[in-house]
Structures are given as C-alpha cells and as structure tokens.
Short mmCIF file of C-alpha atoms in Angstrom, two decimals:
data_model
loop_
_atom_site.label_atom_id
_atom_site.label_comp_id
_atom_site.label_asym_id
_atom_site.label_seq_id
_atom_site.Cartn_x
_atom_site.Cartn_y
_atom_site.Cartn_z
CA UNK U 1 24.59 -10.64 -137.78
CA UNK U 2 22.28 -13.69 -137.90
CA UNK U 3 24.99 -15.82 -136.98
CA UNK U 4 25.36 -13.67 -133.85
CA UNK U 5 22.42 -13.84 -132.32
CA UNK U 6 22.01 -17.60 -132.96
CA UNK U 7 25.19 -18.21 -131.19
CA UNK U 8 24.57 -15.74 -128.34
CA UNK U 9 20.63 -17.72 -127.86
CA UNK U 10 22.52 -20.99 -128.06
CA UNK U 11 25.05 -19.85 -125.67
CA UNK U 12 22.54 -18.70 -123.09
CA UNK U 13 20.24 -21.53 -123.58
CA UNK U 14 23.19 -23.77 -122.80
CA UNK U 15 23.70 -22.65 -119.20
CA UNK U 16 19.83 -23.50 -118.65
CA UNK U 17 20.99 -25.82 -115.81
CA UNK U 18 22.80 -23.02 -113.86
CA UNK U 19 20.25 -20.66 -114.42
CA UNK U 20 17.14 -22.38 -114.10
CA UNK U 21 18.55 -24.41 -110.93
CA UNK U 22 21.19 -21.94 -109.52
CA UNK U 23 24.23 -22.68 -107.97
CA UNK U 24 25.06 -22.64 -104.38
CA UNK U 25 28.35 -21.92 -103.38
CA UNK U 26 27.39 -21.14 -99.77
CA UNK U 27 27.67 -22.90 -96.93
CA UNK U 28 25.85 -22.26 -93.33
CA UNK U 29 28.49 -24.22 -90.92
CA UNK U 30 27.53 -24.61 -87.09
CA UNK U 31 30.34 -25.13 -84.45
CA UNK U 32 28.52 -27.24 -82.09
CA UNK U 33 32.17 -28.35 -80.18
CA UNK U 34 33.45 -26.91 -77.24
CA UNK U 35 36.18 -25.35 -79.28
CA UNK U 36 36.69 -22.49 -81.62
CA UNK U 37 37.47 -24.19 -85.41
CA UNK U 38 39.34 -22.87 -88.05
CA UNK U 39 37.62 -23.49 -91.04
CA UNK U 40 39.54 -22.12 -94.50
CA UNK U 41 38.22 -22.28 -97.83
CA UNK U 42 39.13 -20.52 -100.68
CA UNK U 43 36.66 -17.48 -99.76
CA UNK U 44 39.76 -17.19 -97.08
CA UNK U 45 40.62 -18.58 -93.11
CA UNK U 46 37.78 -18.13 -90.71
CA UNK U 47 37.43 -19.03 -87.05
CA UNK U 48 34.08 -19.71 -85.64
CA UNK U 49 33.46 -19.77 -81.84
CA UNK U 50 31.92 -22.87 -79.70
CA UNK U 51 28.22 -22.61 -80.16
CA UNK U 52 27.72 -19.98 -82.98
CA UNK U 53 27.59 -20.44 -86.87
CA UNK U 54 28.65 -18.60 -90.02
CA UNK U 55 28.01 -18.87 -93.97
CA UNK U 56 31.07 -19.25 -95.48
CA UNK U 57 31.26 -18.84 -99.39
CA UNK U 58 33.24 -21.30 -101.31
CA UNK U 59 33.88 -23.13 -104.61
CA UNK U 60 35.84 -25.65 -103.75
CA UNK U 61 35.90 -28.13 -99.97
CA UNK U 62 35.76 -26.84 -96.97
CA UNK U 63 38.53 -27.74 -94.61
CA UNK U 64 37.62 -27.64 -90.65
CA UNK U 65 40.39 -27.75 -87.62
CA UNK U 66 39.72 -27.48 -83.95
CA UNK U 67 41.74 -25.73 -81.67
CA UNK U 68 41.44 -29.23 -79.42
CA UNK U 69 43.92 -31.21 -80.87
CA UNK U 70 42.08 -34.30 -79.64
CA UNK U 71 39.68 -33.55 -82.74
CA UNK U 72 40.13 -34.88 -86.33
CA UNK U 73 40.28 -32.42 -89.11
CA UNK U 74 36.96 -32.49 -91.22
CA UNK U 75 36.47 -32.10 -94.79
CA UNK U 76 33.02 -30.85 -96.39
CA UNK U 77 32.65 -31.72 -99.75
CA UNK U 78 31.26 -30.67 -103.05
CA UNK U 79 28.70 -32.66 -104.85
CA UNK U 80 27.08 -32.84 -108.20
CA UNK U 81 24.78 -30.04 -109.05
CA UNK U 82 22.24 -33.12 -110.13
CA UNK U 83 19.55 -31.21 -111.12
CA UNK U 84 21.31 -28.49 -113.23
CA UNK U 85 23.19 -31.31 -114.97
CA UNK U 86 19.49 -33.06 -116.01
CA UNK U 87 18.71 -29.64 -117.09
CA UNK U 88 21.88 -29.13 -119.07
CA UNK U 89 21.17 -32.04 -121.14
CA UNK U 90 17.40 -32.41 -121.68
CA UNK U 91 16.03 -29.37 -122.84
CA UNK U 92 18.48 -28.15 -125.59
CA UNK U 93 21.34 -30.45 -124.26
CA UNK U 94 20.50 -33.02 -127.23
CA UNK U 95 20.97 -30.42 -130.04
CA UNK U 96 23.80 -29.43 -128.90
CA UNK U 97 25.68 -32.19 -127.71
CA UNK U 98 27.96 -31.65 -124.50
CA UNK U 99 28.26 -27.67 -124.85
CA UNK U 100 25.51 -27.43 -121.78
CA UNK U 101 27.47 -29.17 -119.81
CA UNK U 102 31.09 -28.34 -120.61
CA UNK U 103 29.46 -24.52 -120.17
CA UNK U 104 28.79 -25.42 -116.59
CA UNK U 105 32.06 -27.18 -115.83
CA UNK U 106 33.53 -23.93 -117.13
CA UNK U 107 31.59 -21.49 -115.22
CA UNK U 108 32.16 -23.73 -111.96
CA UNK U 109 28.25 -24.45 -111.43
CA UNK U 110 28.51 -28.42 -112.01
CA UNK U 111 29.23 -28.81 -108.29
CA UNK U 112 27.48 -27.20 -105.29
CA UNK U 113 28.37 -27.13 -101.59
CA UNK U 114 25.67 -28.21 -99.03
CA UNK U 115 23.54 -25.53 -97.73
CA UNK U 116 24.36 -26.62 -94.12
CA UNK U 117 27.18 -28.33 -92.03
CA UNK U 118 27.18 -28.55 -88.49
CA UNK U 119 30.73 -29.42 -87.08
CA UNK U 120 30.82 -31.45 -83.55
CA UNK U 121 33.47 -32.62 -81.68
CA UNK U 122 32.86 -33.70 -77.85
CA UNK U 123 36.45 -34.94 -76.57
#
C-alpha cells in the first residue's frame, strides 16, 4: 500500500509543470480582412465574419483560409509550453529523471497555442 501512494505522489508531482503553469489550448483569433475565413482546427471548421473574433479551442495548428482567393492561407502555430517544461524539470524533475516531462508530452501540455491571433488580409 506504501508503494501506492509513493507512486501516485510521484505521479502527481511529475505533472507540476502543467499544473502549476496550466496549459492553454485556446486561441482568441480576430478577422480583421474584408472577408469571412475559414479557420479549422481539430476542435472542428469554423467561419468567422470580417471584423468579429472567436476563441477557438485546439491542440494542434490552426489552419486559416479566406474566402478572397487573393489571400494566402495562414498557419498559427504551437509553441513550447517554456515555463511548464522549467517546472517539469527543476523541482522534482532531477529525482526523477525525464518522467516530468515525458508526463507532459503524454498528456499534450508541452505545447500551448497563443492566447491571441489576429488574421488580416487587405487585397
């Protein structure tokens, strides 16, 4: 039983990075184009009119398309959850060797999507 509840405390500890930074998986994209986008992620497809904004939920990249054909398709991407990785490995991280981490990578919290995007396209 002992062996239990040491695994389940290391287990716990080891997300520290995730749960002490948080991840964000949410995105607050503005269309500031004359054109209604298409932006799909893997939340789903959604189409945001000229001039408004949603927050779209995803894990992965964020793909944009304007109806204007003139416009280039846009990508947002990911990017390292920095701080959650620095917590990962410095607080227990050590004792544990790469389980922190590998925890995260698992759990899809080692990358986070920027909080806002703003979309423009003026052709």
């Amino acid at each position: 039983m002992k062996k239990i509840v040491i695994l389940s405390i290391l287990f716990t500890l080891s997300a520290c990075g995730t749960i002490g930074i948080g991840s964000n998986h949410e995105t607050r994209l503005y269309n500031n184009s004359k054109n209604t986008i298409t932006v799909s992620a893997d939340s789903g497809v959604y189409k945001i009119k000229p001039e408004q904004d949603m927050v779209i939920y995803s894990n992965n990249d964020l793909t944009i398309k304007s109806s204007n054909s003139a416009c280039n398709e846009k990508t947002v991407m990911r990017e390292l959850n920095t701080p959650a990785v620095i917590l990962d490995v410095f607080p227990i991280g050590w004792m544990v060797g790469i389980l922190p981490v590998f925890v995260d990578a698992i759990s899809n919290n080692m990358y986070r999507m920027p909080k806002t995007y703003s979309y423009s396209c003026t052709e």
